[in-house]
Amino acid sequence: MANHSPLRRTFDRVLGHRLEAVAVYLIYGALSLLSLDAASALGGWVGRTLGPWLPAHGKVLRRLERAMPHLTPRERRDIARQSWENLGRTLAEYPHIKTLSRDWDTRVEMVGAEHLRALRDDGKPGICVTAHLANWELAALACHKLDLPLTIVYRAPNNRWVDRLLAKARGPLQGYLVPKGRDAARGMMSTIRSGGHIGVLPDQKLNEGIPVPFLGRDAMTGTFTADLALRYDAPIIPIQVTRLDARGSHFRIEAMAPLALEKTGDRAADTRAGMVQVNALLEEWVRAHPGQWMWTHNRWPD
């Protein structure tokens, strides 16, 4: 939760969150009346138009400069605008996740489905890993389409009414949503112990984690992905989601072969090595499609 003053927290609790929820519900309702493509296009326009004027834009440019110093300032500005556009499209697509599910065969190019089927049928617990690229919610939807239910860790909004709305929007994912924090650790552990499968997005900062290289700098990274994989012999299947730019709300989803984590007997070293491997793969994805990653997230200390 943001470190607001007691007065601000009181205002949010009494009135602020209610006003925010009304605005979000109205926007959500208006987007629901549009077609998927129209909503996505509108969200993209808002993102690329307003994003560069927001205070967070300066941080986005600084992160791009540190991660990709070989690019020109103009190239980094273009990537920043693309990132704002992708974020706007993704948010505007939430009311239409059900449409994406319905039109799956015409909107999604699925590659590597055999790896998810193998994960489903191997009789072992498993972990699906993705990043905040393109519309990342589709990684979970791909698993649902293949009858592979996931326990999904997510960051719950501070506003409980907005949280309820997003939970409703995510309904077609058919996953078990666990808010980030202590409940997440318990929920994931319970799922893995029972032979189930979890979905993780490890490209967000976790203060309780360890420093692991990511895009040229150490980033505080949670270790539970590699720790659970090593402890319970649970395969890690990476799932990359890519937006096909020319068509807006059309995507390519690639499930990859399980990561090969090494077991040397030194659990701490093996866990760190596993997260180095995970971060290296996610970095590869981001460098391939930098305009589709969520650079607004505070991944590193500024």
Short mmCIF file of N, CA and C in Angstrom, two decimals, residues 28-185:
data_model
loop_
_atom_site.label_atom_id
_atom_site.label_comp_id
_atom_site.label_asym_id
_atom_site.label_seq_id
_atom_site.Cartn_x
_atom_site.Cartn_y
_atom_site.Cartn_z
N TYR A 28 -15.42 1.66 -17.23
CA TYR A 28 -15.54 0.23 -17.55
C TYR A 28 -16.83 -0.03 -18.32
N GLY A 29 -17.92 0.56 -17.85
CA GLY A 29 -19.20 0.38 -18.52
C GLY A 29 -19.19 0.94 -19.93
N ALA A 30 -18.59 2.12 -20.11
CA ALA A 30 -18.52 2.72 -21.44
C ALA A 30 -17.69 1.85 -22.38
N LEU A 31 -16.57 1.33 -21.90
CA LEU A 31 -15.73 0.46 -22.72
C LEU A 31 -16.46 -0.83 -23.08
N SER A 32 -17.30 -1.31 -22.16
CA SER A 32 -18.06 -2.53 -22.42
C SER A 32 -19.03 -2.37 -23.58
N LEU A 33 -19.48 -1.13 -23.81
CA LEU A 33 -20.43 -0.88 -24.89
C LEU A 33 -19.76 -0.86 -26.25
N LEU A 34 -18.45 -0.69 -26.26
CA LEU A 34 -17.70 -0.69 -27.51
C LEU A 34 -17.32 -2.11 -27.90
N SER A 35 -16.95 -2.28 -29.15
CA SER A 35 -16.38 -3.55 -29.55
C SER A 35 -14.99 -3.68 -28.94
N LEU A 36 -14.46 -4.90 -28.92
CA LEU A 36 -13.12 -5.12 -28.41
C LEU A 36 -12.10 -4.26 -29.14
N ASP A 37 -12.15 -4.25 -30.47
CA ASP A 37 -11.17 -3.50 -31.24
C ASP A 37 -11.30 -2.00 -31.00
N ALA A 38 -12.53 -1.51 -30.91
CA ALA A 38 -12.72 -0.08 -30.68
C ALA A 38 -12.25 0.31 -29.28
N ALA A 39 -12.55 -0.52 -28.28
CA ALA A 39 -12.12 -0.23 -26.91
C ALA A 39 -10.59 -0.23 -26.83
N SER A 40 -9.97 -1.23 -27.45
CA SER A 40 -8.51 -1.32 -27.43
C SER A 40 -7.88 -0.12 -28.13
N ALA A 41 -8.42 0.26 -29.27
CA ALA A 41 -7.88 1.41 -30.01
C ALA A 41 -8.03 2.70 -29.20
N LEU A 42 -9.17 2.86 -28.54
CA LEU A 42 -9.38 4.04 -27.72
C LEU A 42 -8.41 4.06 -26.55
N GLY A 43 -8.27 2.93 -25.90
CA GLY A 43 -7.33 2.85 -24.79
C GLY A 43 -5.91 3.14 -25.23
N GLY A 44 -5.53 2.63 -26.40
CA GLY A 44 -4.20 2.90 -26.93
C GLY A 44 -3.99 4.37 -27.21
N TRP A 45 -4.99 5.02 -27.79
CA TRP A 45 -4.90 6.45 -28.08
C TRP A 45 -4.75 7.26 -26.79
N VAL A 46 -5.56 6.94 -25.80
CA VAL A 46 -5.46 7.65 -24.52
C VAL A 46 -4.08 7.44 -23.90
N GLY A 47 -3.58 6.19 -23.95
CA GLY A 47 -2.29 5.90 -23.36
C GLY A 47 -1.15 6.67 -24.00
N ARG A 48 -1.08 6.64 -25.33
CA ARG A 48 0.04 7.30 -26.00
C ARG A 48 -0.11 8.82 -26.00
N THR A 49 -1.34 9.31 -25.83
CA THR A 49 -1.56 10.76 -25.82
C THR A 49 -1.32 11.36 -24.45
N LEU A 50 -1.86 10.72 -23.41
CA LEU A 50 -1.76 11.29 -22.06
C LEU A 50 -0.53 10.80 -21.31
N GLY A 51 -0.08 9.58 -21.59
CA GLY A 51 1.04 9.01 -20.85
C GLY A 51 2.26 9.90 -20.78
N PRO A 52 2.72 10.47 -21.90
CA PRO A 52 3.92 11.31 -21.86
C PRO A 52 3.77 12.58 -21.04
N TRP A 53 2.55 12.94 -20.65
CA TRP A 53 2.33 14.13 -19.83
C TRP A 53 2.24 13.81 -18.34
N LEU A 54 2.25 12.54 -17.99
CA LEU A 54 2.13 12.14 -16.60
C LEU A 54 3.48 12.21 -15.88
N PRO A 55 3.47 12.45 -14.57
CA PRO A 55 4.75 12.51 -13.83
C PRO A 55 5.59 11.25 -13.97
N ALA A 56 4.94 10.09 -14.12
CA ALA A 56 5.68 8.83 -14.22
C ALA A 56 6.48 8.73 -15.51
N HIS A 57 6.19 9.57 -16.50
CA HIS A 57 6.87 9.46 -17.79
C HIS A 57 8.37 9.71 -17.65
N GLY A 58 8.74 10.64 -16.79
CA GLY A 58 10.15 10.90 -16.58
C GLY A 58 10.88 9.69 -16.05
N LYS A 59 10.24 8.95 -15.15
CA LYS A 59 10.84 7.74 -14.61
C LYS A 59 10.97 6.67 -15.69
N VAL A 60 9.96 6.58 -16.55
CA VAL A 60 10.01 5.61 -17.64
C VAL A 60 11.22 5.89 -18.53
N LEU A 61 11.43 7.15 -18.88
CA LEU A 61 12.56 7.51 -19.74
C LEU A 61 13.89 7.23 -19.06
N ARG A 62 13.98 7.48 -17.75
CA ARG A 62 15.23 7.20 -17.04
C ARG A 62 15.51 5.70 -17.03
N ARG A 63 14.48 4.89 -16.82
CA ARG A 63 14.67 3.44 -16.81
C ARG A 63 15.10 2.94 -18.19
N LEU A 64 14.52 3.51 -19.23
CA LEU A 64 14.90 3.12 -20.57
C LEU A 64 16.34 3.53 -20.88
N GLU A 65 16.74 4.70 -20.41
CA GLU A 65 18.11 5.15 -20.65
C GLU A 65 19.12 4.23 -19.98
N ARG A 66 18.80 3.78 -18.76
CA ARG A 66 19.72 2.89 -18.05
C ARG A 66 19.72 1.48 -18.63
N ALA A 67 18.55 1.02 -19.07
CA ALA A 67 18.45 -0.34 -19.60
C ALA A 67 18.94 -0.44 -21.04
N MET A 68 18.76 0.64 -21.81
CA MET A 68 19.09 0.62 -23.24
C MET A 68 19.86 1.88 -23.62
N PRO A 69 21.06 2.05 -23.05
CA PRO A 69 21.83 3.26 -23.34
C PRO A 69 22.30 3.37 -24.78
N HIS A 70 22.27 2.25 -25.52
CA HIS A 70 22.72 2.27 -26.90
C HIS A 70 21.71 2.92 -27.84
N LEU A 71 20.48 3.12 -27.38
CA LEU A 71 19.46 3.74 -28.21
C LEU A 71 19.57 5.26 -28.15
N THR A 72 19.06 5.91 -29.16
CA THR A 72 19.03 7.37 -29.16
C THR A 72 17.88 7.85 -28.27
N PRO A 73 17.94 9.10 -27.79
CA PRO A 73 16.82 9.63 -27.01
C PRO A 73 15.49 9.54 -27.74
N ARG A 74 15.51 9.77 -29.05
CA ARG A 74 14.26 9.68 -29.80
C ARG A 74 13.72 8.26 -29.81
N GLU A 75 14.61 7.28 -29.97
CA GLU A 75 14.18 5.88 -29.96
C GLU A 75 13.58 5.51 -28.61
N ARG A 76 14.19 6.00 -27.54
CA ARG A 76 13.65 5.70 -26.20
C ARG A 76 12.30 6.39 -25.99
N ARG A 77 12.15 7.59 -26.51
CA ARG A 77 10.85 8.27 -26.40
C ARG A 77 9.77 7.50 -27.16
N ASP A 78 10.14 6.97 -28.32
CA ASP A 78 9.18 6.17 -29.10
C ASP A 78 8.77 4.92 -28.32
N ILE A 79 9.74 4.26 -27.70
CA ILE A 79 9.43 3.06 -26.92
C ILE A 79 8.52 3.42 -25.74
N ALA A 80 8.81 4.54 -25.10
CA ALA A 80 7.98 4.97 -23.97
C ALA A 80 6.53 5.19 -24.41
N ARG A 81 6.34 5.85 -25.55
CA ARG A 81 4.98 6.07 -26.06
C ARG A 81 4.30 4.74 -26.40
N GLN A 82 5.07 3.83 -27.00
CA GLN A 82 4.51 2.51 -27.31
C GLN A 82 4.09 1.78 -26.02
N SER A 83 4.90 1.92 -24.98
CA SER A 83 4.58 1.28 -23.71
C SER A 83 3.30 1.85 -23.10
N TRP A 84 3.15 3.18 -23.17
CA TRP A 84 1.92 3.80 -22.69
C TRP A 84 0.72 3.32 -23.51
N GLU A 85 0.92 3.21 -24.82
CA GLU A 85 -0.17 2.75 -25.68
C GLU A 85 -0.56 1.32 -25.33
N ASN A 86 0.44 0.45 -25.15
CA ASN A 86 0.12 -0.94 -24.81
C ASN A 86 -0.60 -1.03 -23.48
N LEU A 87 -0.15 -0.22 -22.50
CA LEU A 87 -0.83 -0.24 -21.21
C LEU A 87 -2.27 0.23 -21.35
N GLY A 88 -2.48 1.29 -22.14
CA GLY A 88 -3.85 1.77 -22.37
C GLY A 88 -4.71 0.72 -23.04
N ARG A 89 -4.16 0.04 -24.04
CA ARG A 89 -4.91 -1.02 -24.72
C ARG A 89 -5.25 -2.15 -23.74
N THR A 90 -4.27 -2.56 -22.94
CA THR A 90 -4.49 -3.69 -22.02
C THR A 90 -5.59 -3.36 -21.02
N LEU A 91 -5.55 -2.16 -20.44
CA LEU A 91 -6.58 -1.77 -19.47
C LEU A 91 -7.95 -1.71 -20.14
N ALA A 92 -8.00 -1.19 -21.37
CA ALA A 92 -9.28 -1.08 -22.06
C ALA A 92 -9.82 -2.43 -22.50
N GLU A 93 -8.96 -3.45 -22.54
CA GLU A 93 -9.40 -4.79 -22.95
C GLU A 93 -9.97 -5.60 -21.80
N TYR A 94 -9.84 -5.12 -20.56
CA TYR A 94 -10.37 -5.89 -19.42
C TYR A 94 -11.87 -6.18 -19.55
N PRO A 95 -12.71 -5.22 -19.96
CA PRO A 95 -14.13 -5.57 -20.10
C PRO A 95 -14.39 -6.59 -21.20
N HIS A 96 -13.38 -6.90 -22.02
CA HIS A 96 -13.58 -7.76 -23.17
C HIS A 96 -12.77 -9.05 -23.09
N ILE A 97 -12.31 -9.42 -21.90
CA ILE A 97 -11.60 -10.70 -21.77
C ILE A 97 -12.50 -11.84 -22.22
N LYS A 98 -13.80 -11.72 -21.93
CA LYS A 98 -14.74 -12.76 -22.37
C LYS A 98 -14.80 -12.83 -23.89
N THR A 99 -14.66 -11.68 -24.56
CA THR A 99 -14.65 -11.67 -26.03
C THR A 99 -13.38 -12.34 -26.56
N LEU A 100 -12.25 -12.05 -25.93
CA LEU A 100 -11.00 -12.69 -26.32
C LEU A 100 -11.09 -14.21 -26.15
N SER A 101 -11.77 -14.63 -25.11
CA SER A 101 -11.96 -16.06 -24.90
C SER A 101 -12.86 -16.66 -25.98
N ARG A 102 -13.92 -15.96 -26.29
CA ARG A 102 -14.87 -16.45 -27.30
C ARG A 102 -14.23 -16.52 -28.69
N ASP A 103 -13.43 -15.50 -29.02
CA ASP A 103 -12.83 -15.40 -30.36
C ASP A 103 -11.38 -15.89 -30.38
N TRP A 104 -11.07 -16.78 -29.47
CA TRP A 104 -9.69 -17.24 -29.29
C TRP A 104 -9.04 -17.70 -30.59
N ASP A 105 -9.73 -18.52 -31.34
CA ASP A 105 -9.13 -19.13 -32.53
C ASP A 105 -8.81 -18.12 -33.62
N THR A 106 -9.52 -17.00 -33.65
CA THR A 106 -9.27 -16.00 -34.69
C THR A 106 -8.37 -14.86 -34.21
N ARG A 107 -8.19 -14.73 -32.92
CA ARG A 107 -7.39 -13.62 -32.39
C ARG A 107 -6.05 -14.04 -31.80
N VAL A 108 -5.87 -15.31 -31.56
CA VAL A 108 -4.66 -15.77 -30.87
C VAL A 108 -3.95 -16.83 -31.69
N GLU A 109 -2.68 -16.61 -31.93
CA GLU A 109 -1.81 -17.62 -32.54
C GLU A 109 -1.09 -18.34 -31.40
N MET A 110 -1.44 -19.58 -31.16
CA MET A 110 -0.91 -20.34 -30.04
C MET A 110 0.23 -21.23 -30.51
N VAL A 111 1.38 -21.10 -29.85
CA VAL A 111 2.57 -21.89 -30.18
C VAL A 111 3.02 -22.61 -28.91
N GLY A 112 3.40 -23.87 -29.05
CA GLY A 112 3.93 -24.60 -27.91
C GLY A 112 2.89 -25.13 -26.95
N ALA A 113 1.67 -25.32 -27.42
CA ALA A 113 0.62 -25.84 -26.54
C ALA A 113 0.98 -27.21 -25.97
N GLU A 114 1.84 -27.95 -26.67
CA GLU A 114 2.23 -29.27 -26.19
C GLU A 114 2.94 -29.20 -24.84
N HIS A 115 3.63 -28.11 -24.57
CA HIS A 115 4.33 -27.98 -23.29
C HIS A 115 3.34 -27.80 -22.14
N LEU A 116 2.25 -27.08 -22.39
CA LEU A 116 1.23 -26.91 -21.36
C LEU A 116 0.44 -28.20 -21.16
N ARG A 117 0.20 -28.94 -22.24
CA ARG A 117 -0.49 -30.22 -22.08
C ARG A 117 0.37 -31.20 -21.28
N ALA A 118 1.67 -31.18 -21.53
CA ALA A 118 2.58 -32.05 -20.78
C ALA A 118 2.59 -31.67 -19.31
N LEU A 119 2.56 -30.38 -19.03
CA LEU A 119 2.52 -29.91 -17.65
C LEU A 119 1.23 -30.36 -16.98
N ARG A 120 0.15 -30.32 -17.72
CA ARG A 120 -1.16 -30.72 -17.20
C ARG A 120 -1.21 -32.21 -16.87
N ASP A 121 -0.53 -33.01 -17.69
CA ASP A 121 -0.70 -34.47 -17.62
C ASP A 121 0.44 -35.22 -16.93
N ASP A 122 1.47 -34.51 -16.43
CA ASP A 122 2.64 -35.22 -15.91
C ASP A 122 2.49 -35.70 -14.48
N GLY A 123 1.36 -35.35 -13.84
CA GLY A 123 1.13 -35.83 -12.48
C GLY A 123 1.94 -35.10 -11.42
N LYS A 124 2.60 -34.00 -11.80
CA LYS A 124 3.41 -33.23 -10.86
C LYS A 124 2.89 -31.81 -10.76
N PRO A 125 3.24 -31.11 -9.68
CA PRO A 125 2.90 -29.69 -9.63
C PRO A 125 3.72 -28.94 -10.68
N GLY A 126 3.29 -27.74 -11.01
CA GLY A 126 4.01 -26.98 -12.02
C GLY A 126 3.82 -25.49 -11.87
N ILE A 127 4.68 -24.74 -12.56
CA ILE A 127 4.69 -23.28 -12.46
C ILE A 127 4.71 -22.70 -13.86
N CYS A 128 3.80 -21.77 -14.12
CA CYS A 128 3.79 -21.02 -15.37
C CYS A 128 4.29 -19.61 -15.09
N VAL A 129 5.25 -19.17 -15.86
CA VAL A 129 5.88 -17.86 -15.66
C VAL A 129 5.64 -16.99 -16.88
N THR A 130 5.22 -15.76 -16.66
CA THR A 130 5.09 -14.80 -17.74
C THR A 130 5.55 -13.44 -17.23
N ALA A 131 5.43 -12.41 -18.08
CA ALA A 131 5.85 -11.06 -17.71
C ALA A 131 4.75 -10.09 -18.09
N HIS A 132 4.88 -8.85 -17.62
CA HIS A 132 3.89 -7.82 -17.93
C HIS A 132 4.14 -7.28 -19.34
N LEU A 133 3.96 -8.16 -20.31
CA LEU A 133 4.12 -7.85 -21.72
C LEU A 133 2.78 -8.00 -22.44
N ALA A 134 2.55 -7.12 -23.43
CA ALA A 134 1.32 -7.17 -24.21
C ALA A 134 0.12 -7.21 -23.25
N ASN A 135 -0.84 -8.08 -23.49
CA ASN A 135 -1.92 -8.30 -22.52
C ASN A 135 -1.59 -9.59 -21.77
N TRP A 136 -0.90 -9.43 -20.64
CA TRP A 136 -0.37 -10.57 -19.90
C TRP A 136 -1.45 -11.49 -19.34
N GLU A 137 -2.68 -11.00 -19.22
CA GLU A 137 -3.75 -11.85 -18.71
C GLU A 137 -4.01 -13.05 -19.62
N LEU A 138 -3.62 -12.94 -20.88
CA LEU A 138 -3.90 -14.01 -21.83
C LEU A 138 -3.07 -15.26 -21.58
N ALA A 139 -1.98 -15.14 -20.82
CA ALA A 139 -1.22 -16.34 -20.48
C ALA A 139 -2.08 -17.28 -19.64
N ALA A 140 -2.81 -16.71 -18.67
CA ALA A 140 -3.70 -17.52 -17.86
C ALA A 140 -4.88 -18.05 -18.68
N LEU A 141 -5.35 -17.23 -19.61
CA LEU A 141 -6.46 -17.67 -20.45
C LEU A 141 -6.03 -18.82 -21.34
N ALA A 142 -4.79 -18.80 -21.82
CA ALA A 142 -4.28 -19.91 -22.63
C ALA A 142 -4.27 -21.20 -21.82
N CYS A 143 -3.87 -21.09 -20.55
CA CYS A 143 -3.88 -22.29 -19.69
C CYS A 143 -5.29 -22.80 -19.49
N HIS A 144 -6.23 -21.89 -19.28
CA HIS A 144 -7.63 -22.30 -19.11
C HIS A 144 -8.15 -23.01 -20.35
N LYS A 145 -7.78 -22.52 -21.52
CA LYS A 145 -8.23 -23.13 -22.77
C LYS A 145 -7.73 -24.57 -22.90
N LEU A 146 -6.63 -24.87 -22.22
CA LEU A 146 -6.06 -26.22 -22.28
C LEU A 146 -6.36 -27.01 -21.01
N ASP A 147 -7.37 -26.59 -20.26
CA ASP A 147 -7.80 -27.28 -19.04
C ASP A 147 -6.67 -27.39 -18.02
N LEU A 148 -5.93 -26.30 -17.86
CA LEU A 148 -4.84 -26.24 -16.90
C LEU A 148 -5.11 -25.08 -15.95
N PRO A 149 -5.93 -25.29 -14.92
CA PRO A 149 -6.26 -24.20 -14.00
C PRO A 149 -5.04 -23.77 -13.19
N LEU A 150 -4.97 -22.46 -12.92
CA LEU A 150 -3.83 -21.90 -12.20
C LEU A 150 -4.28 -21.17 -10.94
N THR A 151 -3.44 -21.22 -9.93
CA THR A 151 -3.53 -20.28 -8.82
C THR A 151 -2.66 -19.10 -9.20
N ILE A 152 -3.27 -17.94 -9.32
CA ILE A 152 -2.59 -16.77 -9.89
C ILE A 152 -2.34 -15.73 -8.80
N VAL A 153 -1.12 -15.29 -8.68
CA VAL A 153 -0.77 -14.24 -7.74
C VAL A 153 -0.95 -12.89 -8.43
N TYR A 154 -1.60 -11.95 -7.76
CA TYR A 154 -1.79 -10.63 -8.35
C TYR A 154 -1.70 -9.57 -7.26
N ARG A 155 -1.43 -8.33 -7.68
CA ARG A 155 -1.40 -7.22 -6.74
C ARG A 155 -2.78 -6.60 -6.67
N ALA A 156 -3.43 -6.73 -5.54
CA ALA A 156 -4.79 -6.21 -5.38
C ALA A 156 -4.76 -4.68 -5.29
N PRO A 157 -5.63 -3.98 -6.01
CA PRO A 157 -5.71 -2.53 -5.86
C PRO A 157 -6.08 -2.17 -4.42
N ASN A 158 -5.63 -1.01 -3.98
CA ASN A 158 -5.97 -0.55 -2.64
C ASN A 158 -7.47 -0.32 -2.49
N ASN A 159 -8.13 -0.01 -3.60
CA ASN A 159 -9.57 0.25 -3.60
C ASN A 159 -10.31 -1.08 -3.74
N ARG A 160 -11.05 -1.45 -2.69
CA ARG A 160 -11.68 -2.78 -2.70
C ARG A 160 -12.77 -2.89 -3.75
N TRP A 161 -13.43 -1.78 -4.10
CA TRP A 161 -14.47 -1.84 -5.12
C TRP A 161 -13.86 -2.05 -6.50
N VAL A 162 -12.73 -1.42 -6.76
CA VAL A 162 -12.03 -1.63 -8.02
C VAL A 162 -11.51 -3.07 -8.07
N ASP A 163 -11.04 -3.58 -6.95
CA ASP A 163 -10.56 -4.96 -6.88
C ASP A 163 -11.68 -5.93 -7.26
N ARG A 164 -12.88 -5.69 -6.77
CA ARG A 164 -14.02 -6.55 -7.10
C ARG A 164 -14.34 -6.51 -8.59
N LEU A 165 -14.25 -5.31 -9.18
CA LEU A 165 -14.54 -5.17 -10.60
C LEU A 165 -13.53 -5.94 -11.44
N LEU A 166 -12.24 -5.81 -11.09
CA LEU A 166 -11.21 -6.52 -11.84
C LEU A 166 -11.34 -8.04 -11.67
N ALA A 167 -11.74 -8.47 -10.47
CA ALA A 167 -11.95 -9.90 -10.26
C ALA A 167 -13.07 -10.42 -11.16
N LYS A 168 -14.12 -9.61 -11.31
CA LYS A 168 -15.21 -9.99 -12.21
C LYS A 168 -14.73 -10.04 -13.66
N ALA A 169 -13.92 -9.05 -14.06
CA ALA A 169 -13.41 -9.02 -15.43
C ALA A 169 -12.53 -10.22 -15.71
N ARG A 170 -11.79 -10.68 -14.69
CA ARG A 170 -10.91 -11.83 -14.86
C ARG A 170 -11.65 -13.16 -14.79
N GLY A 171 -12.94 -13.13 -14.60
CA GLY A 171 -13.72 -14.36 -14.47
C GLY A 171 -13.45 -15.39 -15.54
N PRO A 172 -13.36 -15.00 -16.83
CA PRO A 172 -13.12 -16.00 -17.89
C PRO A 172 -11.78 -16.72 -17.76
N LEU A 173 -10.86 -16.19 -16.95
CA LEU A 173 -9.57 -16.87 -16.78
C LEU A 173 -9.73 -18.17 -16.00
N GLN A 174 -10.79 -18.25 -15.20
CA GLN A 174 -11.10 -19.47 -14.44
C GLN A 174 -9.95 -19.89 -13.52
N GLY A 175 -9.21 -18.94 -13.03
CA GLY A 175 -8.12 -19.25 -12.10
C GLY A 175 -8.51 -18.88 -10.68
N TYR A 176 -7.69 -19.31 -9.74
CA TYR A 176 -7.89 -18.95 -8.34
C TYR A 176 -6.97 -17.78 -8.04
N LEU A 177 -7.53 -16.60 -7.81
CA LEU A 177 -6.74 -15.38 -7.61
C LEU A 177 -6.34 -15.23 -6.16
N VAL A 178 -5.03 -15.00 -5.94
CA VAL A 178 -4.50 -14.81 -4.60
C VAL A 178 -3.78 -13.47 -4.56
N PRO A 179 -4.19 -12.55 -3.67
CA PRO A 179 -3.51 -11.26 -3.61
C PRO A 179 -2.08 -11.39 -3.12
N LYS A 180 -1.22 -10.55 -3.66
CA LYS A 180 0.19 -10.55 -3.32
C LYS A 180 0.36 -10.31 -1.81
N GLY A 181 1.29 -11.02 -1.19
CA GLY A 181 1.53 -10.88 0.25
C GLY A 181 1.56 -12.24 0.92
N ARG A 182 1.26 -12.26 2.22
CA ARG A 182 1.30 -13.52 2.96
C ARG A 182 0.32 -14.54 2.42
N ASP A 183 -0.87 -14.08 2.02
CA ASP A 183 -1.86 -14.99 1.46
C ASP A 183 -1.33 -15.66 0.20
N ALA A 184 -0.54 -14.90 -0.57
CA ALA A 184 0.01 -15.46 -1.80
C ALA A 184 0.94 -16.62 -1.51
N ALA A 185 1.82 -16.44 -0.54
CA ALA A 185 2.76 -17.51 -0.20
C ALA A 185 2.03 -18.76 0.26
#
